[in-house]
Amino acid sequence: MSDKLRSMEVFAAAATAGSFAGAAQALGMSAVMVGKHVQALEQQLGARLIERSTRRQTLTEIGTAYLERCRDVLASVAAADHVAENLRAEPQGSLRISAPATYGEHRLTPIIAEYAARYPRVRIDLVLSNRVVDMAEESIDVAIRSGALTDTELIARPLRPGRMLVAASPAYLARHGTPQHPHDLAEHNCLVFAGSRPSWRFQRGDEQIDMPLRGALVSNTGASLVVAAVAGMGIAMQADLLMEPALESGKLVRLLADWELPTRPMHILRRPEARPSAKVRSFVDFALERLG
């Protein structure tokens, strides 16, 4: 189809210029190649479009009618290209974003509000799910994923890794004391995330400790463990994005801050388009600025 469009463009140029030589000069090709394009159209149509002589060329009746339609088609193609170029140049349209539920609620949604204020012509469709989505199958423009990457075809940029923090409420610490070393956790009620490692890993320099867990609560959501810790039930180890509000308000106290805890890689991904749209490019850049 692209070859035919090119032939239509050459035919229209030849008709406008009044000669193959004039069309050749306008299009930057040889007059012989102009003639080949016109001949290809005539063969496909089974009709003569241009009457050619040594002195001049004139359009046939069919050529005149066909030229009008060619110009309509070429104008439509140019308009479509213009629309695509505008979409590539200015962020607009629907942007479908996928992210893990907790990260999406606590980290991503606040910056989406900022992005939307900056680019009001973009409509955000936010999909929060802890499963790994198929970006192509589910029409996802941008995805944020935690953990190791397995899909090497996607374009991935690193974000700030997720940190784990250990904390308890002032009331709990007043009753049970403040642990000074990971080994002290053996005497405390540790609030456990369901399905996680049976121990908490701490590292300081070359020293590494895997502390077995003992506790009266197991839950499958980090948010519930933070709520339980705030209520004074025990000590929780959870993601910084869940812990920070309670730490900042004084409802929780961070513990063992001189020990390092496991981090979780975070990435923002897009599909491998040679020229991503403006909405995709601008959001990835914005997220890297705020979360990178």
CSV table of C-alpha atoms in Angstrom, one decimal:
chain,number,residue,atom,x,y,z
A,1,MET,CA,0.0,0.0,0.0
A,2,SER,CA,2.9,2.4,0.8
A,3,ASP,CA,4.3,1.9,-2.8
A,4,LYS,CA,0.9,2.8,-4.2
A,5,LEU,CA,0.7,5.9,-2.1
A,6,ARG,CA,4.2,6.9,-3.3
A,7,SER,CA,3.1,6.4,-6.9
A,8,MET,CA,0.0,8.5,-6.3
A,9,GLU,CA,2.2,11.2,-4.8
A,10,VAL,CA,4.5,11.1,-7.9
A,11,PHE,CA,1.5,11.1,-10.3
A,12,ALA,CA,0.0,14.2,-8.6
A,13,ALA,CA,3.4,15.9,-8.7
A,14,ALA,CA,3.7,15.2,-12.4
A,15,ALA,CA,0.2,16.5,-13.1
A,16,THR,CA,0.9,19.6,-11.1
A,17,ALA,CA,4.3,20.3,-12.7
A,18,GLY,CA,3.1,19.5,-16.2
A,19,SER,CA,6.1,17.2,-17.0
A,20,PHE,CA,8.0,14.3,-15.6
A,21,ALA,CA,11.1,16.5,-15.5
A,22,GLY,CA,9.4,19.0,-13.3
A,23,ALA,CA,8.0,16.4,-11.0
A,24,ALA,CA,11.5,14.8,-10.8
A,25,GLN,CA,13.0,18.1,-9.7
A,26,ALA,CA,10.3,18.7,-7.1
A,27,LEU,CA,10.6,15.2,-5.6
A,28,GLY,CA,14.4,14.7,-5.9
A,29,MET,CA,14.3,11.7,-8.2
A,30,SER,CA,15.0,11.0,-11.9
A,31,ALA,CA,12.5,11.6,-14.6
A,32,VAL,CA,12.8,7.9,-15.5
A,33,MET,CA,11.7,7.0,-12.0
A,34,VAL,CA,8.7,9.4,-12.2
A,35,GLY,CA,7.7,7.6,-15.5
A,36,LYS,CA,7.9,4.2,-13.8
A,37,HIS,CA,5.6,5.3,-10.9
A,38,VAL,CA,3.0,6.6,-13.4
A,39,GLN,CA,3.3,3.5,-15.5
A,40,ALA,CA,2.8,1.3,-12.4
A,41,LEU,CA,-0.4,3.1,-11.6
A,42,GLU,CA,-1.7,2.8,-15.2
A,43,GLN,CA,-1.0,-0.9,-15.2
A,44,GLN,CA,-2.9,-1.4,-11.9
A,45,LEU,CA,-5.8,0.7,-13.1
A,46,GLY,CA,-5.8,-0.7,-16.6
A,47,ALA,CA,-6.2,2.8,-18.0
A,48,ARG,CA,-4.0,5.6,-19.3
A,49,LEU,CA,-3.7,8.6,-16.9
A,50,ILE,CA,-1.4,10.9,-18.9
A,51,GLU,CA,-1.1,11.3,-22.7
A,52,ARG,CA,2.6,11.8,-23.4
A,53,SER,CA,4.3,13.3,-26.4
A,54,THR,CA,7.7,14.8,-27.2
A,55,ARG,CA,6.4,18.3,-26.6
A,56,ARG,CA,3.8,18.1,-23.8
A,57,GLN,CA,1.8,15.8,-21.6
A,58,THR,CA,-1.9,16.1,-20.8
A,59,LEU,CA,-4.2,14.3,-18.4
A,60,THR,CA,-6.8,11.9,-19.8
A,61,GLU,CA,-10.4,12.1,-18.6
A,62,ILE,CA,-9.7,9.2,-16.2
A,63,GLY,CA,-6.4,10.9,-15.2
A,64,THR,CA,-8.2,14.1,-14.3
A,65,ALA,CA,-10.8,12.3,-12.2
A,66,TYR,CA,-8.1,10.1,-10.6
A,67,LEU,CA,-5.9,13.1,-9.8
A,68,GLU,CA,-8.7,14.6,-7.7
A,69,ARG,CA,-9.1,11.5,-5.7
A,70,CYS,CA,-5.3,11.1,-5.3
A,71,ARG,CA,-5.2,14.6,-3.8
A,72,ASP,CA,-8.0,13.7,-1.4
A,73,VAL,CA,-6.2,10.6,-0.3
A,74,LEU,CA,-2.8,12.3,0.1
A,75,ALA,CA,-4.4,15.1,2.1
A,76,SER,CA,-6.0,12.5,4.4
A,77,VAL,CA,-2.7,10.8,4.9
A,78,ALA,CA,-1.0,14.1,5.7
A,79,ALA,CA,-3.7,14.9,8.2
A,80,ALA,CA,-3.3,11.5,9.8
A,81,ASP,CA,0.4,12.0,10.1
A,82,HIS,CA,-0.2,15.5,11.6
A,83,VAL,CA,-2.5,14.0,14.2
A,84,ALA,CA,0.1,11.4,15.1
A,85,GLU,CA,2.8,14.0,15.2
A,86,ASN,CA,0.7,16.2,17.5
A,87,LEU,CA,0.1,13.2,19.8
A,88,ARG,CA,3.9,12.5,19.9
A,89,ALA,CA,4.7,16.2,20.5
A,90,GLU,CA,2.1,17.1,23.2
A,91,PRO,CA,1.1,14.8,26.0
A,92,GLN,CA,-2.6,14.0,25.5
A,93,GLY,CA,-5.0,11.1,25.4
A,94,SER,CA,-5.5,8.1,27.7
A,95,LEU,CA,-2.4,6.9,29.6
A,96,ARG,CA,-2.9,3.4,31.2
A,97,ILE,CA,-0.5,2.8,34.1
A,98,SER,CA,0.0,-0.4,36.1
A,99,ALA,CA,1.6,-0.6,39.6
A,100,PRO,CA,1.7,-2.8,42.7
A,101,ALA,CA,-1.3,-1.9,44.9
A,102,THR,CA,0.6,-0.5,48.0
A,103,TYR,CA,3.2,1.3,45.9
A,104,GLY,CA,0.5,2.7,43.7
A,105,GLU,CA,-1.6,4.0,46.6
A,106,HIS,CA,1.2,5.5,48.7
A,107,ARG,CA,4.0,6.5,46.2
A,108,LEU,CA,2.5,6.8,42.8
A,109,THR,CA,-0.9,8.4,43.3
A,110,PRO,CA,0.5,11.6,44.8
A,111,ILE,CA,2.8,12.2,41.8
A,112,ILE,CA,0.0,11.3,39.4
A,113,ALA,CA,-1.9,14.3,40.8
A,114,GLU,CA,1.1,16.5,40.1
A,115,TYR,CA,1.5,15.1,36.6
A,116,ALA,CA,-2.2,15.6,35.8
A,117,ALA,CA,-2.0,19.3,36.9
A,118,ARG,CA,1.0,19.8,34.6
A,119,TYR,CA,-0.5,17.9,31.6
A,120,PRO,CA,-4.3,18.4,31.9
A,121,ARG,CA,-5.0,16.8,28.4
A,122,VAL,CA,-3.8,13.4,29.6
A,123,ARG,CA,-6.4,11.1,31.2
A,124,ILE,CA,-4.9,8.6,33.7
A,125,ASP,CA,-6.2,5.0,33.8
A,126,LEU,CA,-4.5,3.5,36.9
A,127,VAL,CA,-4.5,-0.2,37.4
A,128,LEU,CA,-3.3,-1.4,40.8
A,129,SER,CA,-2.5,-5.1,41.0
A,130,ASN,CA,0.2,-7.2,42.7
A,131,ARG,CA,0.3,-9.6,39.7
A,132,VAL,CA,2.7,-9.1,36.8
A,133,VAL,CA,0.6,-7.7,34.0
A,134,ASP,CA,1.2,-8.4,30.3
A,135,MET,CA,1.6,-4.8,29.0
A,136,ALA,CA,0.8,-5.6,25.4
A,137,GLU,CA,-2.2,-7.8,26.1
A,138,GLU,CA,-3.7,-5.4,28.6
A,139,SER,CA,-2.9,-2.2,26.7
A,140,ILE,CA,-0.6,-0.9,29.5
A,141,ASP,CA,1.5,2.1,28.5
A,142,VAL,CA,3.6,2.3,31.6
A,143,ALA,CA,4.2,-0.2,34.4
A,144,ILE,CA,6.0,-0.1,37.7
A,145,ARG,CA,7.3,-3.4,39.0
A,146,SER,CA,9.1,-4.4,42.1
A,147,GLY,CA,11.6,-7.2,42.4
A,148,ALA,CA,13.9,-8.7,39.8
A,149,LEU,CA,12.9,-8.1,36.1
A,150,THR,CA,12.2,-11.1,33.9
A,151,ASP,CA,10.9,-9.5,30.7
A,152,THR,CA,14.1,-8.3,28.9
A,153,GLU,CA,12.1,-6.9,25.9
A,154,LEU,CA,10.7,-4.0,27.9
A,155,ILE,CA,12.5,-0.7,28.3
A,156,ALA,CA,13.2,-0.5,32.1
A,157,ARG,CA,14.5,2.4,34.2
A,158,PRO,CA,15.4,2.0,37.9
A,159,LEU,CA,13.5,3.8,40.6
A,160,ARG,CA,14.4,4.2,44.2
A,161,PRO,CA,14.5,0.7,45.7
A,162,GLY,CA,11.9,-0.1,48.4
A,163,ARG,CA,13.5,-0.2,51.9
A,164,MET,CA,12.3,-2.1,54.9
A,165,LEU,CA,12.0,-0.6,58.4
A,166,VAL,CA,11.5,-2.0,61.9
A,167,ALA,CA,9.3,-0.1,64.3
A,168,ALA,CA,7.0,-0.3,67.3
A,169,SER,CA,4.7,2.0,69.2
A,170,PRO,CA,6.0,4.1,72.2
A,171,ALA,CA,3.4,2.3,74.3
A,172,TYR,CA,4.7,-1.2,73.4
A,173,LEU,CA,8.3,-0.1,74.0
A,174,ALA,CA,7.4,1.3,77.4
A,175,ARG,CA,5.9,-2.0,78.4
A,176,HIS,CA,8.5,-4.4,76.8
A,177,GLY,CA,11.7,-2.3,76.4
A,178,THR,CA,13.6,-1.2,73.3
A,179,PRO,CA,15.7,-3.8,71.5
A,180,GLN,CA,19.3,-2.6,71.0
A,181,HIS,CA,20.4,-5.6,68.9
A,182,PRO,CA,18.6,-8.0,66.5
A,183,HIS,CA,19.1,-10.8,69.0
A,184,ASP,CA,16.9,-8.9,71.4
A,185,LEU,CA,13.9,-9.5,69.1
A,186,ALA,CA,13.8,-13.1,70.5
A,187,GLU,CA,12.1,-11.6,73.6
A,188,HIS,CA,9.6,-9.6,71.6
A,189,ASN,CA,6.3,-10.2,69.8
A,190,CYS,CA,7.2,-9.8,66.1
A,191,LEU,CA,4.3,-9.2,63.7
A,192,VAL,CA,4.8,-11.5,60.7
A,193,PHE,CA,3.9,-11.1,57.0
A,194,ALA,CA,2.3,-14.3,55.7
A,195,GLY,CA,4.4,-16.2,53.2
A,196,SER,CA,7.6,-14.3,53.9
A,197,ARG,CA,10.9,-15.7,55.1
A,198,PRO,CA,10.8,-17.3,58.6
A,199,SER,CA,13.3,-14.8,59.8
A,200,TRP,CA,14.3,-11.2,59.5
A,201,ARG,CA,17.7,-10.5,58.0
A,202,PHE,CA,19.9,-7.7,59.4
A,203,GLN,CA,23.3,-6.7,58.2
A,204,ARG,CA,25.9,-4.3,59.6
A,205,GLY,CA,29.3,-4.2,57.8
A,206,ASP,CA,30.4,-7.9,57.6
A,207,GLU,CA,28.0,-9.0,60.3
A,208,GLN,CA,24.8,-10.7,59.1
A,209,ILE,CA,22.0,-12.0,61.3
A,210,ASP,CA,19.0,-14.0,60.3
A,211,MET,CA,16.7,-13.6,63.3
A,212,PRO,CA,14.0,-16.3,63.7
A,213,LEU,CA,10.5,-14.8,64.1
A,214,ARG,CA,8.3,-15.3,67.1
A,215,GLY,CA,4.9,-13.6,67.2
A,216,ALA,CA,1.2,-13.7,67.9
A,217,LEU,CA,0.0,-12.2,64.6
A,218,VAL,CA,0.5,-13.3,61.0
A,219,SER,CA,-1.2,-11.2,58.2
A,220,ASN,CA,-1.2,-11.2,54.5
A,221,THR,CA,-1.2,-7.4,54.2
A,222,GLY,CA,1.6,-5.0,55.3
A,223,ALA,CA,-0.9,-2.3,56.1
A,224,SER,CA,-2.6,-4.4,58.8
A,225,LEU,CA,0.7,-5.2,60.4
A,226,VAL,CA,1.5,-1.5,60.6
A,227,VAL,CA,-1.9,-0.8,62.2
A,228,ALA,CA,-1.3,-3.6,64.7
A,229,ALA,CA,2.1,-2.1,65.5
A,230,VAL,CA,0.5,1.3,66.1
A,231,ALA,CA,-2.0,-0.3,68.4
A,232,GLY,CA,0.9,-1.6,70.5
A,233,MET,CA,0.6,-5.3,69.6
A,234,GLY,CA,4.3,-5.8,68.7
A,235,ILE,CA,7.2,-5.0,66.4
A,236,ALA,CA,6.7,-4.8,62.7
A,237,MET,CA,9.1,-4.9,59.8
A,238,GLN,CA,7.5,-3.3,56.7
A,239,ALA,CA,8.1,-1.2,53.7
A,240,ASP,CA,9.1,2.4,54.3
A,241,LEU,CA,6.2,3.7,52.3
A,242,LEU,CA,3.8,2.1,54.8
A,243,MET,CA,5.8,3.0,57.9
A,244,GLU,CA,6.7,6.6,57.2
A,245,PRO,CA,3.3,8.3,58.0
A,246,ALA,CA,3.2,6.6,61.5
A,247,LEU,CA,6.9,7.4,62.1
A,248,GLU,CA,6.5,11.0,61.1
A,249,SER,CA,3.5,11.4,63.4
A,250,GLY,CA,5.2,9.7,66.3
A,251,LYS,CA,2.8,6.8,66.4
A,252,LEU,CA,5.7,4.5,65.7
A,253,VAL,CA,9.4,4.6,66.7
A,254,ARG,CA,12.0,3.3,64.3
A,255,LEU,CA,14.2,0.5,65.8
A,256,LEU,CA,17.7,-0.8,65.0
A,257,ALA,CA,18.4,2.0,62.5
A,258,ASP,CA,22.1,1.3,62.4
A,259,TRP,CA,21.4,-2.1,60.8
A,260,GLU,CA,20.6,-2.6,57.1
A,261,LEU,CA,17.6,-4.5,56.0
A,262,PRO,CA,16.8,-6.0,52.6
A,263,THR,CA,15.8,-3.7,49.8
A,264,ARG,CA,13.5,-4.4,46.9
A,265,PRO,CA,14.4,-3.2,43.3
A,266,MET,CA,11.8,-1.0,41.7
A,267,HIS,CA,11.6,-0.2,37.9
A,268,ILE,CA,9.4,1.8,35.6
A,269,LEU,CA,8.8,0.1,32.3
A,270,ARG,CA,7.5,0.9,28.8
A,271,ARG,CA,7.1,-1.1,25.7
A,272,PRO,CA,10.0,-1.0,23.2
A,273,GLU,CA,8.7,1.6,20.8
A,274,ALA,CA,11.3,3.5,18.8
A,275,ARG,CA,9.5,6.7,19.3
A,276,PRO,CA,7.3,6.6,22.4
A,277,SER,CA,4.3,9.0,22.5
A,278,ALA,CA,4.6,12.3,24.4
A,279,LYS,CA,2.3,11.0,27.1
A,280,VAL,CA,4.5,8.0,27.8
A,281,ARG,CA,7.8,9.8,27.5
A,282,SER,CA,6.6,12.7,29.7
A,283,PHE,CA,5.2,10.4,32.4
A,284,VAL,CA,8.4,8.2,32.5
A,285,ASP,CA,10.5,11.3,32.8
A,286,PHE,CA,8.2,12.8,35.5
A,287,ALA,CA,8.3,9.6,37.5
A,288,LEU,CA,12.0,9.3,37.4
A,289,GLU,CA,12.3,12.9,38.6
A,290,ARG,CA,10.0,12.3,41.6
A,291,LEU,CA,10.7,8.6,42.4
A,292,GLY,CA,14.1,7.9,40.9
